[in-house]
Coordinates of C-alpha atoms in Angstrom, one line a residue:
M1 CA 107.8 -92.5 123.4
A2 CA 107.4 -89.5 125.8
S3 CA 104.4 -87.2 125.3
F4 CA 104.7 -83.4 125.5
P5 CA 101.9 -80.9 126.2
I6 CA 100.7 -78.9 123.3
D7 CA 102.0 -75.3 123.3
T8 CA 99.0 -73.0 123.2
S9 CA 100.8 -69.8 124.1
K10 CA 100.9 -68.5 120.5
E11 CA 97.2 -69.1 120.0
M12 CA 96.4 -67.3 123.3
K13 CA 98.5 -64.3 122.3
L14 CA 96.8 -64.2 118.9
E15 CA 93.4 -64.2 120.5
R16 CA 94.3 -61.4 123.0
Y17 CA 95.6 -59.4 120.1
N18 CA 92.4 -59.9 118.1
S19 CA 90.4 -58.9 121.1
Y20 CA 92.4 -55.8 121.5
I21 CA 91.9 -54.9 117.9
R22 CA 88.1 -55.4 118.2
R23 CA 88.0 -53.1 121.3
L24 CA 90.0 -50.5 119.5
N25 CA 87.8 -50.5 116.5
S26 CA 84.7 -50.4 118.7
T27 CA 86.1 -47.3 120.6
K28 CA 86.9 -45.6 117.3
L29 CA 83.4 -46.3 116.1
I30 CA 81.9 -44.8 119.3
V31 CA 84.1 -41.7 119.1
A32 CA 83.2 -41.3 115.5
S33 CA 79.5 -41.7 116.2
S34 CA 79.7 -39.2 119.1
K35 CA 81.4 -36.6 116.8
L36 CA 78.7 -37.2 114.2
L37 CA 75.9 -36.9 116.7
F38 CA 77.4 -33.7 118.1
R39 CA 77.7 -32.2 114.6
V40 CA 74.1 -33.1 113.8
T41 CA 72.9 -31.6 117.1
L42 CA 74.9 -28.4 116.5
L43 CA 73.5 -28.2 112.9
V44 CA 69.9 -28.6 114.2
A45 CA 70.5 -26.0 116.8
L46 CA 71.8 -23.5 114.3
I47 CA 68.9 -24.2 112.0
L48 CA 66.4 -23.6 114.9
I49 CA 68.2 -20.3 115.8
F50 CA 68.1 -19.2 112.2
F51 CA 64.4 -20.1 112.1
F52 CA 63.5 -18.0 115.2
I53 CA 65.6 -15.1 114.0
I54 CA 63.7 -15.0 110.7
N55 CA 60.3 -15.6 112.2
Y56 CA 60.6 -13.5 115.4
P57 CA 62.5 -10.3 114.6
S58 CA 60.2 -8.3 116.9
F59 CA 61.4 -10.3 119.9
I60 CA 64.8 -8.6 119.9
S61 CA 63.5 -5.1 119.5
S62 CA 60.9 -5.6 122.3
E63 CA 63.6 -6.9 124.6
N64 CA 65.8 -3.9 124.0
S65 CA 63.0 -1.4 124.3
N66 CA 61.6 -2.8 127.6
P67 CA 64.0 -2.6 130.6
H68 CA 61.8 -4.9 132.7
H69 CA 62.3 -8.0 130.5
H70 CA 65.8 -9.2 131.4
N71 CA 64.8 -12.5 133.0
I72 CA 66.6 -15.1 130.9
H73 CA 64.1 -17.9 131.7
T74 CA 61.1 -15.7 131.0
T75 CA 62.4 -14.4 127.6
T76 CA 63.4 -17.8 126.4
H77 CA 60.1 -19.3 127.5
N78 CA 58.2 -16.5 125.7
L79 CA 60.3 -16.9 122.6
L80 CA 59.6 -20.6 122.4
S81 CA 55.9 -20.4 123.4
S82 CA 54.9 -18.1 120.6
S83 CA 55.4 -21.0 118.2
F84 CA 52.6 -22.9 119.9
Y85 CA 50.1 -20.0 119.8
G86 CA 49.9 -19.2 116.2
G87 CA 53.0 -17.1 116.9
G88 CA 55.5 -15.4 114.7
A89 CA 55.8 -11.9 113.4
A90 CA 52.4 -11.8 111.7
W91 CA 50.6 -13.1 114.9
E92 CA 52.4 -10.6 117.1
K93 CA 51.6 -7.8 114.7
Q94 CA 47.9 -8.6 114.9
V95 CA 48.1 -8.7 118.7
R96 CA 49.8 -5.3 118.9
H97 CA 47.6 -3.7 116.2
S98 CA 44.4 -4.7 117.9
S99 CA 45.5 -3.6 121.4
T100 CA 46.9 -0.2 120.3
P101 CA 44.6 2.8 121.2
R102 CA 43.6 5.1 118.4
R103 CA 42.8 8.1 120.6
V104 CA 44.8 10.2 122.9
N105 CA 45.1 8.6 126.4
G106 CA 43.1 5.7 125.1
L107 CA 42.9 2.4 127.1
S108 CA 44.6 -0.8 126.1
V109 CA 42.2 -3.5 127.3
L110 CA 42.5 -7.3 127.4
V111 CA 38.9 -8.6 127.2
T112 CA 38.6 -12.2 128.3
G113 CA 35.5 -14.1 126.9
A114 CA 35.6 -11.6 124.0
A115 CA 33.5 -13.9 121.8
G116 CA 30.8 -14.1 124.5
F117 CA 27.6 -12.1 124.7
V118 CA 28.8 -9.3 127.0
G119 CA 32.4 -9.5 125.9
S120 CA 31.7 -9.0 122.2
H121 CA 29.4 -6.0 122.9
C122 CA 32.0 -4.4 125.3
S123 CA 34.9 -5.0 122.8
M124 CA 32.9 -3.3 120.1
A125 CA 32.1 -0.3 122.2
L126 CA 35.7 0.1 123.4
K127 CA 37.0 -0.1 119.8
K128 CA 34.5 2.3 118.5
R129 CA 35.6 5.0 120.9
G130 CA 39.2 4.5 120.0
D131 CA 40.6 2.2 122.7
G132 CA 42.9 -0.7 122.0
V133 CA 41.2 -4.1 122.5
L134 CA 42.6 -7.6 122.4
G135 CA 40.2 -10.5 123.0
I136 CA 40.8 -14.0 124.2
D137 CA 38.3 -16.8 124.1
N138 CA 38.4 -20.6 124.1
F139 CA 35.2 -21.0 122.0
N140 CA 33.9 -23.8 124.2
S141 CA 30.7 -25.8 123.3
Y142 CA 28.6 -24.9 126.4
Y143 CA 26.3 -23.4 123.8
D144 CA 26.5 -23.4 120.0
P145 CA 30.0 -22.2 119.1
S146 CA 28.8 -20.9 115.7
L147 CA 27.2 -18.0 117.5
K148 CA 30.6 -17.1 119.1
R149 CA 32.2 -17.4 115.7
G150 CA 29.6 -15.0 114.3
R151 CA 30.5 -12.5 117.0
Q152 CA 34.2 -13.1 116.3
K153 CA 33.6 -12.3 112.6
L154 CA 31.7 -9.1 113.5
L155 CA 34.6 -8.0 115.7
A156 CA 37.2 -8.8 113.1
Q157 CA 35.4 -6.4 110.7
H158 CA 36.2 -3.7 113.3
E159 CA 39.8 -4.8 113.7
V160 CA 39.3 -6.5 117.0
F161 CA 41.6 -9.6 117.1
I162 CA 40.6 -12.5 119.3
V163 CA 43.3 -14.9 120.4
E164 CA 41.9 -18.4 120.6
G165 CA 43.0 -19.8 124.0
D166 CA 42.1 -20.5 127.5
I167 CA 42.6 -18.3 130.6
N168 CA 44.0 -21.3 132.4
D169 CA 46.9 -21.3 130.0
A170 CA 49.5 -19.5 132.0
E171 CA 52.1 -19.6 129.1
L172 CA 49.7 -17.9 126.7
L173 CA 48.7 -15.2 129.1
S174 CA 52.4 -14.6 129.9
K175 CA 53.1 -14.2 126.2
L176 CA 50.3 -11.7 125.7
F177 CA 51.4 -9.6 128.7
D178 CA 55.0 -9.7 127.4
I179 CA 53.9 -8.3 124.0
V180 CA 51.3 -5.7 125.2
P181 CA 51.5 -3.3 128.2
F182 CA 47.8 -3.5 129.0
T183 CA 46.3 -0.7 131.0
H184 CA 43.1 -2.6 131.9
V185 CA 41.7 -6.1 131.9
L186 CA 37.9 -6.6 131.4
H187 CA 37.5 -10.2 132.7
L188 CA 34.3 -11.7 131.4
A189 CA 35.3 -15.2 130.7
A190 CA 33.4 -17.7 132.9
Q191 CA 31.3 -20.8 132.9
A192 CA 27.8 -19.3 133.0
G193 CA 24.4 -20.7 133.9
V194 CA 22.8 -22.0 137.1
R195 CA 21.3 -25.3 135.9
Y196 CA 24.3 -26.6 134.0
A197 CA 26.2 -26.8 137.3
M198 CA 24.0 -29.8 138.2
K199 CA 25.6 -31.6 135.1
N200 CA 29.2 -30.4 135.1
P201 CA 30.2 -28.8 138.4
L202 CA 33.9 -29.0 137.8
S203 CA 33.7 -26.8 134.8
Y204 CA 32.6 -23.9 137.1
V205 CA 35.6 -24.5 139.4
Q206 CA 38.0 -24.7 136.5
S207 CA 36.8 -21.5 134.8
N208 CA 35.4 -19.3 137.5
I209 CA 37.9 -20.0 140.2
A210 CA 41.1 -21.6 138.7
G211 CA 40.9 -19.5 135.6
F212 CA 40.4 -16.3 137.6
V213 CA 43.4 -17.1 139.9
N214 CA 45.6 -17.9 136.9
L215 CA 44.7 -14.5 135.4
L216 CA 45.5 -12.7 138.6
E217 CA 48.8 -14.5 139.0
T218 CA 49.8 -13.2 135.6
V219 CA 48.6 -9.7 136.2
K220 CA 50.4 -9.4 139.5
L221 CA 53.7 -9.9 137.8
A222 CA 53.0 -7.5 134.9
N223 CA 54.8 -4.2 134.8
P224 CA 52.8 -2.0 134.8
Q225 CA 50.0 -3.9 136.6
P226 CA 46.7 -3.2 134.8
A227 CA 43.5 -2.4 136.6
I228 CA 40.9 -5.2 136.5
V229 CA 37.2 -5.0 136.0
W230 CA 35.5 -8.4 136.2
A231 CA 32.0 -10.0 136.0
S232 CA 30.6 -11.2 139.3
S233 CA 26.8 -12.0 139.3
S234 CA 23.6 -11.0 141.0
S235 CA 23.4 -14.7 141.9
V236 CA 25.7 -14.0 144.8
Y237 CA 22.8 -12.6 146.8
G238 CA 21.5 -16.2 147.0
L239 CA 18.9 -16.6 149.7
N240 CA 19.0 -13.0 150.7
T241 CA 15.4 -11.7 151.0
N242 CA 16.0 -8.0 151.4
V243 CA 15.0 -6.1 148.3
P244 CA 16.2 -4.3 146.3
F245 CA 19.5 -6.1 146.5
S246 CA 22.2 -3.7 147.8
E247 CA 26.0 -4.2 147.7
S248 CA 25.9 -4.0 151.5
H249 CA 23.6 -7.0 151.9
R250 CA 24.9 -10.4 152.9
T251 CA 26.2 -12.7 150.2
D252 CA 27.2 -15.7 152.3
Q253 CA 24.2 -17.9 151.4
P254 CA 24.6 -18.8 147.7
A255 CA 21.8 -21.0 146.3
S256 CA 23.8 -22.5 143.4
L257 CA 27.3 -23.7 142.7
Y258 CA 27.5 -21.0 140.0
A259 CA 26.8 -18.4 142.7
A260 CA 29.3 -19.9 145.0
T261 CA 32.1 -19.7 142.5
K262 CA 31.3 -16.1 141.8
K263 CA 31.2 -15.3 145.5
A264 CA 34.6 -17.1 145.8
G265 CA 35.8 -14.8 143.0
E266 CA 34.9 -11.8 145.1
E267 CA 36.9 -13.1 148.1
I268 CA 39.8 -14.1 145.9
A269 CA 39.8 -10.5 144.5
H270 CA 40.0 -9.1 148.0
T271 CA 43.0 -11.3 148.7
Y272 CA 44.9 -10.2 145.6
N273 CA 44.0 -6.6 146.2
H274 CA 45.3 -6.8 149.8
I275 CA 48.5 -8.7 149.1
Y276 CA 49.6 -7.5 145.7
G277 CA 48.0 -4.1 145.3
L278 CA 45.8 -5.0 142.3
S279 CA 43.0 -2.6 141.5
L280 CA 39.8 -4.7 141.2
T281 CA 36.2 -3.9 140.5
A282 CA 33.5 -6.6 140.6
L283 CA 30.3 -6.0 138.6
R284 CA 27.2 -7.9 139.7
F285 CA 25.2 -8.3 136.4
F286 CA 21.4 -8.7 136.6
T287 CA 19.9 -11.0 133.8
V288 CA 21.5 -9.4 130.8
Y289 CA 19.6 -9.8 127.5
G290 CA 19.6 -8.4 123.9
P291 CA 20.9 -9.1 120.4
W292 CA 23.7 -11.7 120.0
G293 CA 22.6 -13.0 123.4
R294 CA 23.0 -16.5 125.0
P295 CA 20.8 -19.3 123.8
D296 CA 20.6 -20.7 127.3
M297 CA 18.7 -17.7 128.6
A298 CA 14.9 -17.9 128.9
Y299 CA 14.0 -15.0 126.6
F300 CA 16.2 -16.6 123.9
F301 CA 14.9 -20.2 124.0
F302 CA 11.3 -18.9 124.6
T303 CA 11.6 -17.1 121.3
K304 CA 13.0 -20.1 119.5
D305 CA 10.3 -22.5 120.8
M306 CA 7.5 -20.0 120.2
V307 CA 8.5 -19.5 116.6
Q308 CA 8.6 -23.3 116.1
G309 CA 5.2 -23.7 117.8
K310 CA 6.7 -25.7 120.7
P311 CA 5.4 -25.4 124.3
I312 CA 7.5 -23.5 126.8
N313 CA 7.9 -24.1 130.5
V314 CA 7.0 -21.1 132.7
Y315 CA 8.1 -21.5 136.3
V316 CA 6.4 -20.5 139.5
T317 CA 7.7 -20.8 143.0
Q318 CA 6.9 -23.7 145.3
D319 CA 4.1 -21.6 146.8
D320 CA 2.7 -20.7 143.3
K321 CA 4.1 -17.1 143.2
E322 CA 5.4 -15.6 139.9
V323 CA 9.1 -15.7 139.2
A324 CA 10.5 -12.3 138.3
R325 CA 13.8 -10.9 137.1
D326 CA 15.5 -7.5 136.9
F327 CA 16.1 -7.8 133.1
T328 CA 18.9 -5.5 132.0
Y329 CA 19.5 -4.6 128.3
I330 CA 23.0 -5.2 126.9
D331 CA 23.6 -1.6 126.0
D332 CA 23.1 -0.5 129.6
I333 CA 25.4 -3.2 130.8
V334 CA 28.1 -2.0 128.3
K335 CA 27.8 1.5 129.7
G336 CA 28.3 0.2 133.2
C337 CA 31.4 -1.8 132.1
L338 CA 32.9 1.2 130.3
G339 CA 32.1 3.5 133.2
S340 CA 33.9 1.1 135.6
L341 CA 36.9 0.9 133.4
D342 CA 37.1 4.7 133.1
T343 CA 36.9 5.2 136.8
A344 CA 39.2 2.3 137.8
E345 CA 42.3 3.6 139.6
K346 CA 45.8 2.2 138.8
S347 CA 47.1 -0.9 140.6
T348 CA 49.8 0.0 143.1
G349 CA 52.0 -3.1 142.8
S350 CA 55.1 -3.8 140.8
G351 CA 56.6 -7.1 140.0
G352 CA 54.3 -8.9 142.4
K353 CA 55.0 -6.6 145.3
K354 CA 52.4 -4.2 146.8
K355 CA 53.5 -0.6 147.2
G356 CA 50.4 0.9 148.6
P357 CA 46.6 0.5 149.1
A358 CA 44.7 -0.2 146.0
Q359 CA 41.1 0.3 144.8
L360 CA 38.6 -2.5 145.5
R361 CA 35.0 -2.0 144.4
V362 CA 31.7 -3.9 144.0
Y363 CA 28.7 -2.6 142.0
N364 CA 25.3 -3.8 141.0
L365 CA 24.4 -3.3 137.3
G366 CA 20.7 -3.9 136.9
N367 CA 17.6 -2.2 135.5
T368 CA 15.8 -1.7 138.8
S369 CA 12.5 -2.9 137.3
P370 CA 11.7 -6.6 138.1
I371 CA 9.4 -8.1 135.5
S372 CA 7.6 -11.4 135.8
V373 CA 8.3 -14.2 133.4
N374 CA 4.6 -14.2 132.4
K375 CA 5.0 -10.5 131.4
L376 CA 8.1 -11.5 129.4
V377 CA 6.2 -14.1 127.5
T378 CA 3.3 -11.7 126.8
I379 CA 5.7 -9.2 125.3
L380 CA 7.3 -11.9 123.1
E381 CA 3.8 -13.0 122.0
N382 CA 3.0 -9.5 120.8
L383 CA 6.4 -9.1 119.0
L384 CA 6.3 -12.4 117.3
N385 CA 2.5 -12.5 116.7
V386 CA 2.5 -15.9 118.2
K387 CA 0.4 -17.4 121.0
A388 CA 2.6 -19.3 123.4
K389 CA 1.8 -22.8 124.6
K390 CA 2.6 -22.5 128.3
N391 CA 3.3 -25.3 130.7
V392 CA 3.2 -23.8 134.2
I393 CA 5.4 -25.8 136.5
K394 CA 7.0 -25.5 139.9
M395 CA 10.6 -24.2 139.9
P396 CA 13.0 -27.1 140.4
R397 CA 15.4 -27.0 143.3
N398 CA 18.4 -26.4 141.1
G399 CA 19.7 -23.2 142.6
D400 CA 17.6 -20.6 140.7
V401 CA 16.2 -17.8 142.9
P402 CA 12.6 -16.6 142.4
F403 CA 13.2 -12.9 142.4
T404 CA 16.0 -10.4 141.7
H405 CA 15.9 -6.6 142.0
A406 CA 19.0 -4.3 141.8
N407 CA 19.8 -1.2 143.9
I408 CA 22.1 0.8 141.6
T409 CA 22.6 3.8 143.7
L410 CA 26.3 3.2 144.2
A411 CA 27.1 2.8 140.5
K412 CA 25.0 5.9 139.6
K413 CA 27.0 7.9 142.2
D414 CA 30.4 6.7 141.2
F415 CA 30.2 6.7 137.4
G416 CA 26.8 7.9 136.4
Y417 CA 25.3 4.5 135.6
K418 CA 21.7 5.0 134.5
P419 CA 19.8 2.2 132.5
T420 CA 17.5 3.7 129.8
T421 CA 16.0 0.6 128.0
D422 CA 12.8 -0.9 129.2
L423 CA 12.0 -4.6 128.6
S424 CA 9.6 -4.0 125.7
S425 CA 12.0 -1.9 123.8
G426 CA 14.9 -4.2 124.5
L427 CA 13.0 -7.3 123.4
R428 CA 11.9 -5.6 120.3
K429 CA 15.6 -5.1 119.3
F430 CA 16.4 -8.6 120.3
V431 CA 13.5 -10.1 118.2
K432 CA 14.6 -7.9 115.2
W433 CA 18.1 -9.3 115.4
Y434 CA 16.9 -12.9 116.0
V435 CA 14.6 -12.9 113.0
S436 CA 17.4 -11.5 110.8
Y437 CA 20.2 -13.7 112.1
Y438 CA 18.3 -17.0 111.8
G439 CA 16.6 -15.9 108.5
I440 CA 13.0 -16.3 109.7
Q441 CA 10.4 -15.0 107.3
S442 CA 7.1 -13.4 108.3
K443 CA 5.2 -16.3 106.9
D444 CA 7.1 -18.6 109.2
L445 CA 5.7 -16.6 112.2
D446 CA 2.2 -16.6 110.7
S447 CA 2.2 -20.4 110.3
S448 CA 3.6 -20.8 113.7
N449 CA 0.9 -18.6 115.1
D450 CA -1.8 -20.7 113.4
H451 CA -0.2 -23.9 114.6
S452 CA 0.0 -22.7 118.2
Q453 CA -3.7 -21.9 118.4
D454 CA -4.9 -25.4 117.2

């Protein structure tokens, strides 16, 4: 019997048909999924748009009222960024309320480092005379943040709002300048202290240089461009031996990294003034002290240790000479800061382009009366009724300079700067605050006195 091959054509056709059906169903599934994904995405987008309209009604009005805010990327960015900075209508209302002047022709000032020692005092003084003040501070832990929170609480009682953020945050700064047309910036945020630079040098570069540049980059694009008054330091005089220190003396020999970053700031200020027409005033502070002061300053930790009966280290130079400082009381520094703000001329740039020469100034703000550290300790002993246990040691080679003395002729001539508080009077006010703030009773001082004389 002859054999015939099995006919598989029908099976192959059936398999091809089934394969076609499977592909067709798969395509339909993909199309259906795509449509569903598109609809879900559209729904989410609509929900987000509705959310922003409800929470940011002021955005639309501010855009319509300001003809300079028509950049789509910028406005979209600012709209979104506000959600990351405690934003929303309530937050923007606080920002505007705090920065709005209450007197005719009052200033609208952004104070960086507003929860700091000098920053809090200046913010309070500006607010009391009717200027608008908005603060910004990152509340870092260089020293006890609870002291900064205490200053923040005090300012809040006088309707000064502090935005919690960092000057290196370009998005946040852009948002603030988008909301408020500041007339001035008082830039006091910085990494302070000479000795700490030995432990954390990069923090000085990050804050005093990068942070300053970031602020200037934001200000140059603002319209109008505000005038800037900022804190340099007497430390820039470094190894200069001419006394009293004058603004005309050389400052190219810094003795510490802190001083070097402040000197760099002065050179950077010159650059932005020259290229972008920013009005810039640098203030070289000389050893500021007083109530709500910094715990890392000698007068502060001397007081703390003396009250607790602990010994204190009193430095002398390598050749056994006394170390002296031009101690300047906080109220005098505040007067100098406000005088600088009041006499600062307007910046001449617009939208990052210079339109004419702009003001560039540098001033010493000191007390003109250098006092030895030994004299400082004696005054504290009398005020606290405590005999200090002194360890007299050589000044370490950490960048501290042995002597400072300010020539304030220029500041006196240009805006009437005249310090009026001597060290004894200023320390008396500081000790009164210290005893009250830390809840120290008179018996605590008496027992400390007895202990220190054992």
